[in-house]
Amino acid sequence: MAATSSLFQPVSIGTQKLSHRVAQAPCTRFRAAKTGTAYSPTDIMVEYYGQRASEGGLQITEATSISSTAAGYTNCPGMFNDDQIASWKKVTDAVHAKGGLISCQLWHTGRANIAPLINGIQPLSSTSPPLKGPSPIEGYDFSKAPPREMTKKDMEDVIADFASASKNAIEKAGFDFVEIHGANGYLLDQFFHDNVNTRDDEYGGKSMENRARFPFELIEAVVKAIGSTKTGIRLSPYNYFQDTRDSDPNAMWSYICQKIVDLPEPIAYVHMIEPRFDENLSAEDKIKSLGKETKSSELSLDVFRKILNKKNILFIAAGGFDAKTADEKISSGGADVIAFGRIFIANPDLTKRLKEELPLNKHDRSTFYGASPPSKGYIDYPVFEESGLSTA
């Protein structure tokens, strides 16, 4: 792929500009360390993000907790105390030193959480049925810690935590954007999907308006806190992760996209996951399964892209892309930016390698979610010059 590829053309994001369209996708890596009662970024995280930064490139961080009760895993960083903020500031400084831009993905895991990980507090969700299967604690099933259906007060508290974490990220930690995590079966997605959100009040049920109500109250609060041009959101309409199965994703996420378009000011970007991508199924099996389970006739992000184009909202696509398919996606107008996960993990200089058509390092899946030592499979992947390879 030549350097004139569509991947290496500039594009605006919010009030800023990217010089290319190769983004680092948010990938949870479990490398944060406990300081006091919470987890903060470490020095190797500063190196990790700094290694992958590039002039005019966008990076999106791993999911970052808005509060002490938001994350269902250990070794995940937060954005709610002074130590976390100061540690993240080292990360953003490292990225900015190389001319890059960085977005902080903020999350609340909802029912993908268990009481032992959050000081014995019962997890929250749109409704009370628990996730199926084992939890992050070995031998402890999610069924032992069913969530509590959120009250209006719970919603107000979570919204306040998102707004506070967003201000911490932008005003104190030096991030360029905040990405609201509304995907992958976590809290906001637990409101969107009709197989999970079976509430019978104004925040749930069959009504798309009701299922979107709490997430949009949250989006509006974040926009008010930091401004629309610094706000992004991640969505996964065709997701299967965390037991999500919507009966008509095209209808529901078209409604969501139209509401995003109808916001008083356009947000910086929308980031979506391709229908073919699945944590367990092959791309072929995922599409076959979607075809059987959903009322939606077209399984494509193009449905949503067209709606968001009404306000020229930057559209990021993620999910199993390589150089060729990414170039085709951009060239066809299917996305503005492509977010790469696994190949960015294994290639800290991915932007250079794609631009110059250099061979790629292979990833080590066993080190994706933690390793011993933590640096293994994290900051020890070689850049091209260190690999002993040559284009001659």
Short mmCIF file of C-alpha atoms in Angstrom, two decimals:
data_model
loop_
_atom_site.label_atom_id
_atom_site.label_comp_id
_atom_site.label_asym_id
_atom_site.label_seq_id
_atom_site.Cartn_x
_atom_site.Cartn_y
_atom_site.Cartn_z
CA MET A 1 0.00 0.00 0.00
CA ALA A 2 1.50 3.29 -1.07
CA ALA A 3 1.95 6.32 1.15
CA THR A 4 -0.72 8.10 -0.90
CA SER A 5 -3.30 5.69 0.50
CA SER A 6 -6.50 7.18 1.87
CA LEU A 7 -5.24 6.21 5.33
CA PHE A 8 -2.66 8.97 5.12
CA GLN A 9 -4.85 11.93 4.30
CA PRO A 10 -5.70 14.59 6.93
CA VAL A 11 -9.13 14.84 8.53
CA SER A 12 -10.73 17.10 11.14
CA ILE A 13 -11.84 15.79 14.54
CA GLY A 14 -13.74 18.24 16.71
CA THR A 15 -11.81 21.49 16.41
CA GLN A 16 -8.50 19.71 15.81
CA LYS A 17 -6.92 17.92 12.86
CA LEU A 18 -5.45 14.48 12.34
CA SER A 19 -2.69 14.11 9.77
CA HIS A 20 -3.60 10.47 9.12
CA ARG A 21 -6.45 8.03 9.78
CA VAL A 22 -4.66 5.24 11.66
CA ALA A 23 -5.93 5.22 15.26
CA GLN A 24 -5.02 3.08 18.23
CA ALA A 25 -8.14 1.24 19.41
CA PRO A 26 -8.99 1.02 23.12
CA CYS A 27 -7.56 -2.27 24.42
CA THR A 28 -7.81 -3.26 28.08
CA ARG A 29 -4.37 -4.54 29.11
CA PHE A 30 -4.49 -4.83 32.96
CA ARG A 31 -1.19 -3.03 33.60
CA ALA A 32 -2.34 -0.43 36.14
CA ALA A 33 -1.09 -0.76 39.72
CA LYS A 34 -2.82 -0.26 43.03
CA THR A 35 -2.01 2.94 44.87
CA GLY A 36 -3.97 3.11 48.09
CA THR A 37 -7.43 1.71 47.35
CA ALA A 38 -7.53 2.35 43.59
CA TYR A 39 -5.58 1.58 40.42
CA SER A 40 -3.43 4.15 38.64
CA PRO A 41 -1.41 4.21 35.41
CA THR A 42 2.17 3.00 35.75
CA ASP A 43 5.45 4.07 34.18
CA ILE A 44 5.23 1.24 31.65
CA MET A 45 1.83 2.57 30.61
CA VAL A 46 3.44 5.94 29.94
CA GLU A 47 6.00 4.15 27.77
CA TYR A 48 3.35 1.99 26.07
CA TYR A 49 1.22 4.92 24.89
CA GLY A 50 4.28 7.04 24.14
CA GLN A 51 5.71 4.28 21.93
CA ARG A 52 2.54 4.20 19.83
CA ALA A 53 2.10 7.96 19.48
CA SER A 54 2.67 9.62 16.10
CA GLU A 55 2.49 13.12 14.65
CA GLY A 56 -1.18 13.94 14.09
CA GLY A 57 -2.32 10.45 15.12
CA LEU A 58 -5.20 9.52 17.44
CA GLN A 59 -4.96 7.10 20.34
CA ILE A 60 -7.86 5.91 22.47
CA THR A 61 -7.01 4.60 25.92
CA GLU A 62 -8.11 1.43 27.58
CA ALA A 63 -11.39 1.67 29.47
CA THR A 64 -10.90 3.90 32.50
CA SER A 65 -13.14 3.84 35.57
CA ILE A 66 -15.25 6.85 36.49
CA SER A 67 -15.49 5.81 40.15
CA SER A 68 -14.32 3.21 42.66
CA THR A 69 -17.42 1.08 41.99
CA ALA A 70 -17.42 1.28 38.19
CA ALA A 71 -14.83 -1.32 37.13
CA GLY A 72 -15.34 -5.07 37.36
CA TYR A 73 -11.65 -5.94 37.06
CA THR A 74 -8.40 -5.42 38.91
CA ASN A 75 -5.46 -3.53 37.37
CA CYS A 76 -7.74 -1.20 35.40
CA PRO A 77 -6.95 2.50 35.82
CA GLY A 78 -9.38 5.16 36.98
CA MET A 79 -9.92 8.90 36.56
CA PHE A 80 -11.39 9.84 39.92
CA ASN A 81 -8.51 10.63 42.30
CA ASP A 82 -5.45 12.88 42.30
CA ASP A 83 -2.89 10.10 41.89
CA GLN A 84 -4.70 8.70 38.84
CA ILE A 85 -4.97 12.14 37.26
CA ALA A 86 -1.28 12.90 37.83
CA SER A 87 -0.30 9.51 36.41
CA TRP A 88 -2.46 9.97 33.32
CA LYS A 89 -0.90 13.41 32.82
CA LYS A 90 2.44 11.66 32.27
CA VAL A 91 0.77 9.59 29.54
CA THR A 92 -0.75 12.57 27.73
CA ASP A 93 2.54 14.48 27.99
CA ALA A 94 4.34 11.55 26.33
CA VAL A 95 1.78 11.45 23.50
CA HIS A 96 1.77 15.21 22.98
CA ALA A 97 5.59 15.27 22.92
CA LYS A 98 5.35 13.25 19.70
CA GLY A 99 2.61 15.45 18.25
CA GLY A 100 -0.22 13.01 18.85
CA LEU A 101 -3.78 13.35 20.15
CA ILE A 102 -5.31 11.10 22.79
CA SER A 103 -8.84 10.30 23.96
CA CYS A 104 -9.67 8.84 27.37
CA GLN A 105 -12.27 6.10 27.19
CA LEU A 106 -14.43 6.25 30.31
CA TRP A 107 -16.60 3.38 31.49
CA HIS A 108 -18.92 1.88 34.04
CA THR A 109 -19.17 -1.89 33.74
CA GLY A 110 -22.65 -2.23 35.24
CA ARG A 111 -23.60 -5.86 35.73
CA ALA A 112 -20.20 -6.99 34.37
CA ASN A 113 -19.03 -6.50 37.94
CA ILE A 114 -19.20 -8.38 41.22
CA ALA A 115 -19.50 -7.22 44.82
CA PRO A 116 -16.11 -8.57 46.02
CA LEU A 117 -14.34 -6.25 43.57
CA ILE A 118 -16.21 -3.11 44.71
CA ASN A 119 -16.09 -3.32 48.50
CA GLY A 120 -19.13 -5.59 48.77
CA ILE A 121 -21.48 -3.17 47.01
CA GLN A 122 -24.12 -4.74 44.76
CA PRO A 123 -23.47 -3.99 41.06
CA LEU A 124 -25.85 -1.75 39.10
CA SER A 125 -27.59 -2.37 35.79
CA SER A 126 -30.67 -1.49 33.79
CA THR A 127 -32.33 -4.62 35.19
CA SER A 128 -31.57 -7.35 37.74
CA PRO A 129 -30.71 -10.58 35.80
CA PRO A 130 -26.98 -11.35 36.11
CA LEU A 131 -24.52 -12.19 33.37
CA LYS A 132 -24.06 -15.87 32.64
CA GLY A 133 -20.91 -17.79 33.46
CA PRO A 134 -17.80 -17.20 35.54
CA SER A 135 -16.69 -13.82 36.82
CA PRO A 136 -13.13 -12.43 36.85
CA ILE A 137 -12.67 -14.11 40.26
CA GLU A 138 -11.92 -17.78 39.75
CA GLY A 139 -14.70 -20.03 41.02
CA TYR A 140 -17.13 -17.13 41.47
CA ASP A 141 -20.02 -17.03 38.99
CA PHE A 142 -21.85 -13.83 38.12
CA SER A 143 -25.03 -15.54 39.35
CA LYS A 144 -23.70 -15.14 42.90
CA ALA A 145 -23.75 -11.35 42.48
CA PRO A 146 -26.89 -10.34 40.56
CA PRO A 147 -27.10 -6.61 39.83
CA ARG A 148 -29.60 -4.17 41.25
CA GLU A 149 -31.94 -2.32 38.91
CA MET A 150 -30.84 1.30 38.91
CA THR A 151 -33.02 3.91 40.54
CA LYS A 152 -33.26 7.49 39.36
CA LYS A 153 -30.85 8.44 42.15
CA ASP A 154 -28.36 5.82 40.94
CA MET A 155 -28.57 7.29 37.44
CA GLU A 156 -27.96 10.80 38.75
CA ASP A 157 -24.91 9.58 40.70
CA VAL A 158 -23.42 7.75 37.69
CA ILE A 159 -24.04 10.75 35.44
CA ALA A 160 -22.30 13.01 37.97
CA ASP A 161 -19.34 10.60 38.12
CA PHE A 162 -19.05 10.55 34.30
CA ALA A 163 -19.14 14.35 34.16
CA SER A 164 -16.55 14.65 36.93
CA ALA A 165 -14.21 12.08 35.36
CA SER A 166 -14.57 13.84 32.01
CA LYS A 167 -13.53 17.17 33.51
CA ASN A 168 -10.62 15.47 35.26
CA ALA A 169 -9.49 13.98 31.95
CA ILE A 170 -9.68 17.19 29.93
CA GLU A 171 -8.89 19.93 32.43
CA LYS A 172 -6.35 18.17 34.68
CA ALA A 173 -4.91 15.12 32.93
CA GLY A 174 -4.44 16.84 29.57
CA PHE A 175 -6.53 14.62 27.31
CA ASP A 176 -7.77 15.98 23.99
CA PHE A 177 -11.05 14.03 24.02
CA VAL A 178 -13.18 11.77 26.17
CA GLU A 179 -14.78 8.65 24.71
CA ILE A 180 -17.93 7.53 26.51
CA HIS A 181 -17.97 3.72 26.55
CA GLY A 182 -21.46 2.84 25.30
CA ALA A 183 -20.52 -0.55 23.85
CA ASN A 184 -19.57 -4.16 24.56
CA GLY A 185 -22.34 -4.95 27.00
CA TYR A 186 -21.23 -2.52 29.70
CA LEU A 187 -23.58 -0.19 31.57
CA LEU A 188 -24.86 2.08 28.80
CA ASP A 189 -25.14 -0.88 26.43
CA GLN A 190 -27.19 -2.66 29.09
CA PHE A 191 -29.77 0.06 28.59
CA PHE A 192 -29.61 0.02 24.78
CA HIS A 193 -30.09 -3.73 24.16
CA ASP A 194 -33.67 -4.98 24.37
CA ASN A 195 -32.71 -8.46 25.59
CA VAL A 196 -31.13 -6.90 28.69
CA ASN A 197 -33.23 -3.80 29.36
CA THR A 198 -36.64 -5.17 30.28
CA ARG A 199 -37.58 -2.34 32.63
CA ASP A 200 -41.21 -1.25 32.63
CA ASP A 201 -40.63 2.44 33.35
CA GLU A 202 -39.53 5.41 31.26
CA TYR A 203 -35.98 4.00 31.06
CA GLY A 204 -36.66 0.68 29.41
CA GLY A 205 -38.82 -1.88 27.67
CA LYS A 206 -39.67 -2.09 23.99
CA SER A 207 -39.54 1.66 23.47
CA MET A 208 -36.30 2.81 21.80
CA GLU A 209 -36.85 6.27 23.26
CA ASN A 210 -36.99 4.83 26.77
CA ARG A 211 -33.92 2.61 26.35
CA ALA A 212 -31.90 5.56 25.10
CA ARG A 213 -33.08 8.01 27.76
CA PHE A 214 -30.48 7.39 30.50
CA PRO A 215 -27.49 7.13 28.12
CA PHE A 216 -28.44 10.43 26.50
CA GLU A 217 -28.95 12.15 29.83
CA LEU A 218 -25.37 11.05 30.51
CA ILE A 219 -24.06 12.16 27.10
CA GLU A 220 -25.63 15.58 27.53
CA ALA A 221 -24.04 15.94 30.99
CA VAL A 222 -20.58 15.09 29.63
CA VAL A 223 -21.03 17.57 26.75
CA LYS A 224 -22.04 20.23 29.26
CA ALA A 225 -18.96 19.45 31.38
CA ILE A 226 -16.28 19.47 28.65
CA GLY A 227 -17.91 20.66 25.42
CA SER A 228 -19.23 18.79 22.40
CA THR A 229 -16.00 19.06 20.38
CA LYS A 230 -14.12 17.08 23.02
CA THR A 231 -16.73 14.34 23.39
CA GLY A 232 -16.85 11.02 21.54
CA ILE A 233 -18.73 7.77 22.07
CA ARG A 234 -18.16 4.10 21.29
CA LEU A 235 -21.11 1.95 20.20
CA SER A 236 -21.46 -1.72 19.22
CA PRO A 237 -24.85 -2.31 17.56
CA TYR A 238 -24.06 -5.89 16.53
CA ASN A 239 -22.38 -6.87 19.77
CA TYR A 240 -22.67 -10.31 21.41
CA PHE A 241 -20.29 -9.63 24.28
CA GLN A 242 -21.64 -9.73 27.86
CA ASP A 243 -24.84 -11.54 26.77
CA THR A 244 -26.23 -8.78 24.54
CA ARG A 245 -28.57 -9.63 21.67
CA ASP A 246 -30.75 -6.86 20.28
CA SER A 247 -33.72 -7.97 18.18
CA ASP A 248 -33.36 -5.11 15.67
CA PRO A 249 -29.98 -3.36 15.98
CA ASN A 250 -30.38 -1.29 12.82
CA ALA A 251 -33.55 0.28 14.11
CA MET A 252 -32.24 0.92 17.63
CA TRP A 253 -28.82 2.28 16.67
CA SER A 254 -30.27 4.33 13.83
CA TYR A 255 -32.44 5.95 16.48
CA ILE A 256 -29.35 6.49 18.66
CA CYS A 257 -27.41 8.02 15.77
CA GLN A 258 -30.29 10.33 14.90
CA LYS A 259 -30.37 11.51 18.53
CA ILE A 260 -26.63 12.18 18.31
CA VAL A 261 -27.26 14.21 15.14
CA ASP A 262 -30.05 16.09 16.92
CA LEU A 263 -27.82 17.22 19.80
CA PRO A 264 -27.54 21.04 19.84
CA GLU A 265 -23.84 20.84 18.89
CA PRO A 266 -22.14 17.96 17.02
CA ILE A 267 -19.89 15.75 19.15
CA ALA A 268 -16.32 15.10 17.99
CA TYR A 269 -16.77 11.52 16.85
CA VAL A 270 -18.68 8.24 16.93
CA HIS A 271 -16.68 5.01 17.14
CA MET A 272 -18.36 1.74 16.12
CA ILE A 273 -17.43 -1.95 15.94
CA GLU A 274 -17.92 -3.88 12.71
CA PRO A 275 -20.66 -6.57 12.72
CA ARG A 276 -18.17 -9.29 11.77
CA PHE A 277 -16.08 -8.78 14.90
CA ASP A 278 -16.63 -11.10 17.85
CA GLU A 279 -14.51 -12.09 20.83
CA ASN A 280 -15.25 -15.79 20.28
CA LEU A 281 -16.86 -16.43 16.88
CA SER A 282 -15.13 -16.28 13.50
CA ALA A 283 -16.21 -13.41 11.24
CA GLU A 284 -18.16 -15.86 9.06
CA ASP A 285 -19.95 -17.47 12.00
CA LYS A 286 -20.78 -14.09 13.53
CA ILE A 287 -22.47 -12.85 10.36
CA LYS A 288 -24.38 -16.13 10.01
CA SER A 289 -25.57 -15.88 13.59
CA LEU A 290 -26.65 -12.25 13.19
CA GLY A 291 -28.58 -13.18 10.07
CA LYS A 292 -30.62 -15.69 12.05
CA GLU A 293 -31.17 -13.62 15.18
CA THR A 294 -31.97 -10.07 14.07
CA LYS A 295 -34.79 -8.39 12.19
CA SER A 296 -32.24 -6.08 10.56
CA SER A 297 -31.83 -6.95 6.90
CA GLU A 298 -28.58 -5.03 6.28
CA LEU A 299 -25.64 -5.88 8.53
CA SER A 300 -23.36 -2.92 7.93
CA LEU A 301 -22.14 0.19 9.71
CA ASP A 302 -23.08 2.12 6.54
CA VAL A 303 -26.61 2.40 7.92
CA PHE A 304 -25.35 4.52 10.80
CA ARG A 305 -22.62 6.32 8.88
CA LYS A 306 -25.23 7.83 6.56
CA ILE A 307 -27.18 9.26 9.47
CA LEU A 308 -24.10 10.74 11.18
CA ASN A 309 -23.01 12.31 7.89
CA LYS A 310 -25.91 14.74 8.23
CA LYS A 311 -23.73 16.65 10.72
CA ASN A 312 -20.36 15.50 9.32
CA ILE A 313 -19.58 13.73 12.59
CA LEU A 314 -16.23 11.94 12.35
CA PHE A 315 -16.82 8.19 12.09
CA ILE A 316 -14.31 5.65 13.41
CA ALA A 317 -14.65 1.97 12.50
CA ALA A 318 -12.92 -0.88 14.37
CA GLY A 319 -12.88 -4.64 14.22
CA GLY A 320 -10.47 -6.92 12.39
CA PHE A 321 -9.02 -4.49 9.83
CA ASP A 322 -5.75 -4.94 8.00
CA ALA A 323 -3.99 -2.44 5.70
CA LYS A 324 -5.98 -3.44 2.62
CA THR A 325 -9.45 -3.55 4.19
CA ALA A 326 -8.79 -0.33 6.11
CA ASP A 327 -7.79 1.47 2.92
CA GLU A 328 -10.91 0.14 1.17
CA LYS A 329 -13.13 1.25 4.04
CA ILE A 330 -11.79 4.80 3.95
CA SER A 331 -11.72 5.00 0.13
CA SER A 332 -15.36 3.88 -0.14
CA GLY A 333 -16.50 6.50 2.37
CA GLY A 334 -17.44 3.87 4.95
CA ALA A 335 -15.39 5.54 7.69
CA ASP A 336 -13.14 8.52 8.33
CA VAL A 337 -10.67 6.76 10.62
CA ILE A 338 -9.81 3.11 11.30
CA ALA A 339 -8.97 1.94 14.84
CA PHE A 340 -6.52 -0.96 15.02
CA GLY A 341 -6.22 -3.15 18.10
CA ARG A 342 -4.17 -6.35 17.91
CA ILE A 343 -1.74 -5.15 15.27
CA PHE A 344 -1.18 -1.90 17.16
CA ILE A 345 -0.42 -3.92 20.29
CA ALA A 346 2.32 -5.81 18.43
CA ASN A 347 3.62 -2.88 16.37
CA PRO A 348 4.35 0.30 18.32
CA ASP A 349 5.36 1.92 15.01
CA LEU A 350 2.25 0.69 13.18
CA THR A 351 1.63 4.01 11.43
CA LYS A 352 5.11 3.96 9.91
CA ARG A 353 4.83 0.30 8.93
CA LEU A 354 1.52 0.80 7.16
CA LYS A 355 2.70 3.93 5.39
CA GLU A 356 5.95 2.36 4.18
CA GLU A 357 4.53 -1.12 3.53
CA LEU A 358 6.82 -2.74 6.08
CA PRO A 359 6.21 -6.24 7.51
CA LEU A 360 4.39 -6.52 10.83
CA ASN A 361 5.32 -8.16 14.12
CA LYS A 362 3.00 -10.97 15.21
CA HIS A 363 1.05 -10.48 18.42
CA ASP A 364 1.26 -12.73 21.48
CA ARG A 365 -2.33 -13.30 22.60
CA SER A 366 -1.24 -14.80 25.92
CA THR A 367 0.02 -11.38 27.05
CA PHE A 368 -3.00 -9.33 26.00
CA TYR A 369 -4.58 -9.24 29.47
CA GLY A 370 -1.66 -9.00 31.84
CA ALA A 371 1.67 -10.85 31.95
CA SER A 372 4.61 -11.56 34.22
CA PRO A 373 6.54 -9.35 34.18
CA PRO A 374 3.95 -6.71 33.17
CA SER A 375 6.29 -5.37 30.49
CA LYS A 376 6.09 -8.67 28.57
CA GLY A 377 4.03 -8.35 25.42
CA TYR A 378 3.47 -4.71 26.28
CA ILE A 379 6.50 -2.47 25.79
CA ASP A 380 8.94 -5.05 24.39
CA TYR A 381 7.68 -5.33 20.81
CA PRO A 382 10.41 -3.99 18.50
CA VAL A 383 10.01 -1.07 16.14
CA PHE A 384 11.11 -1.80 12.59
CA GLU A 385 14.72 -0.60 12.92
CA GLU A 386 15.19 -2.80 15.99
CA SER A 387 13.79 -5.90 14.34
CA GLY A 388 16.74 -6.57 12.09
CA LEU A 389 14.52 -6.43 9.02
CA SER A 390 15.17 -4.37 5.92
CA THR A 391 13.20 -3.16 2.94
CA ALA A 392 16.30 -3.30 0.71
#
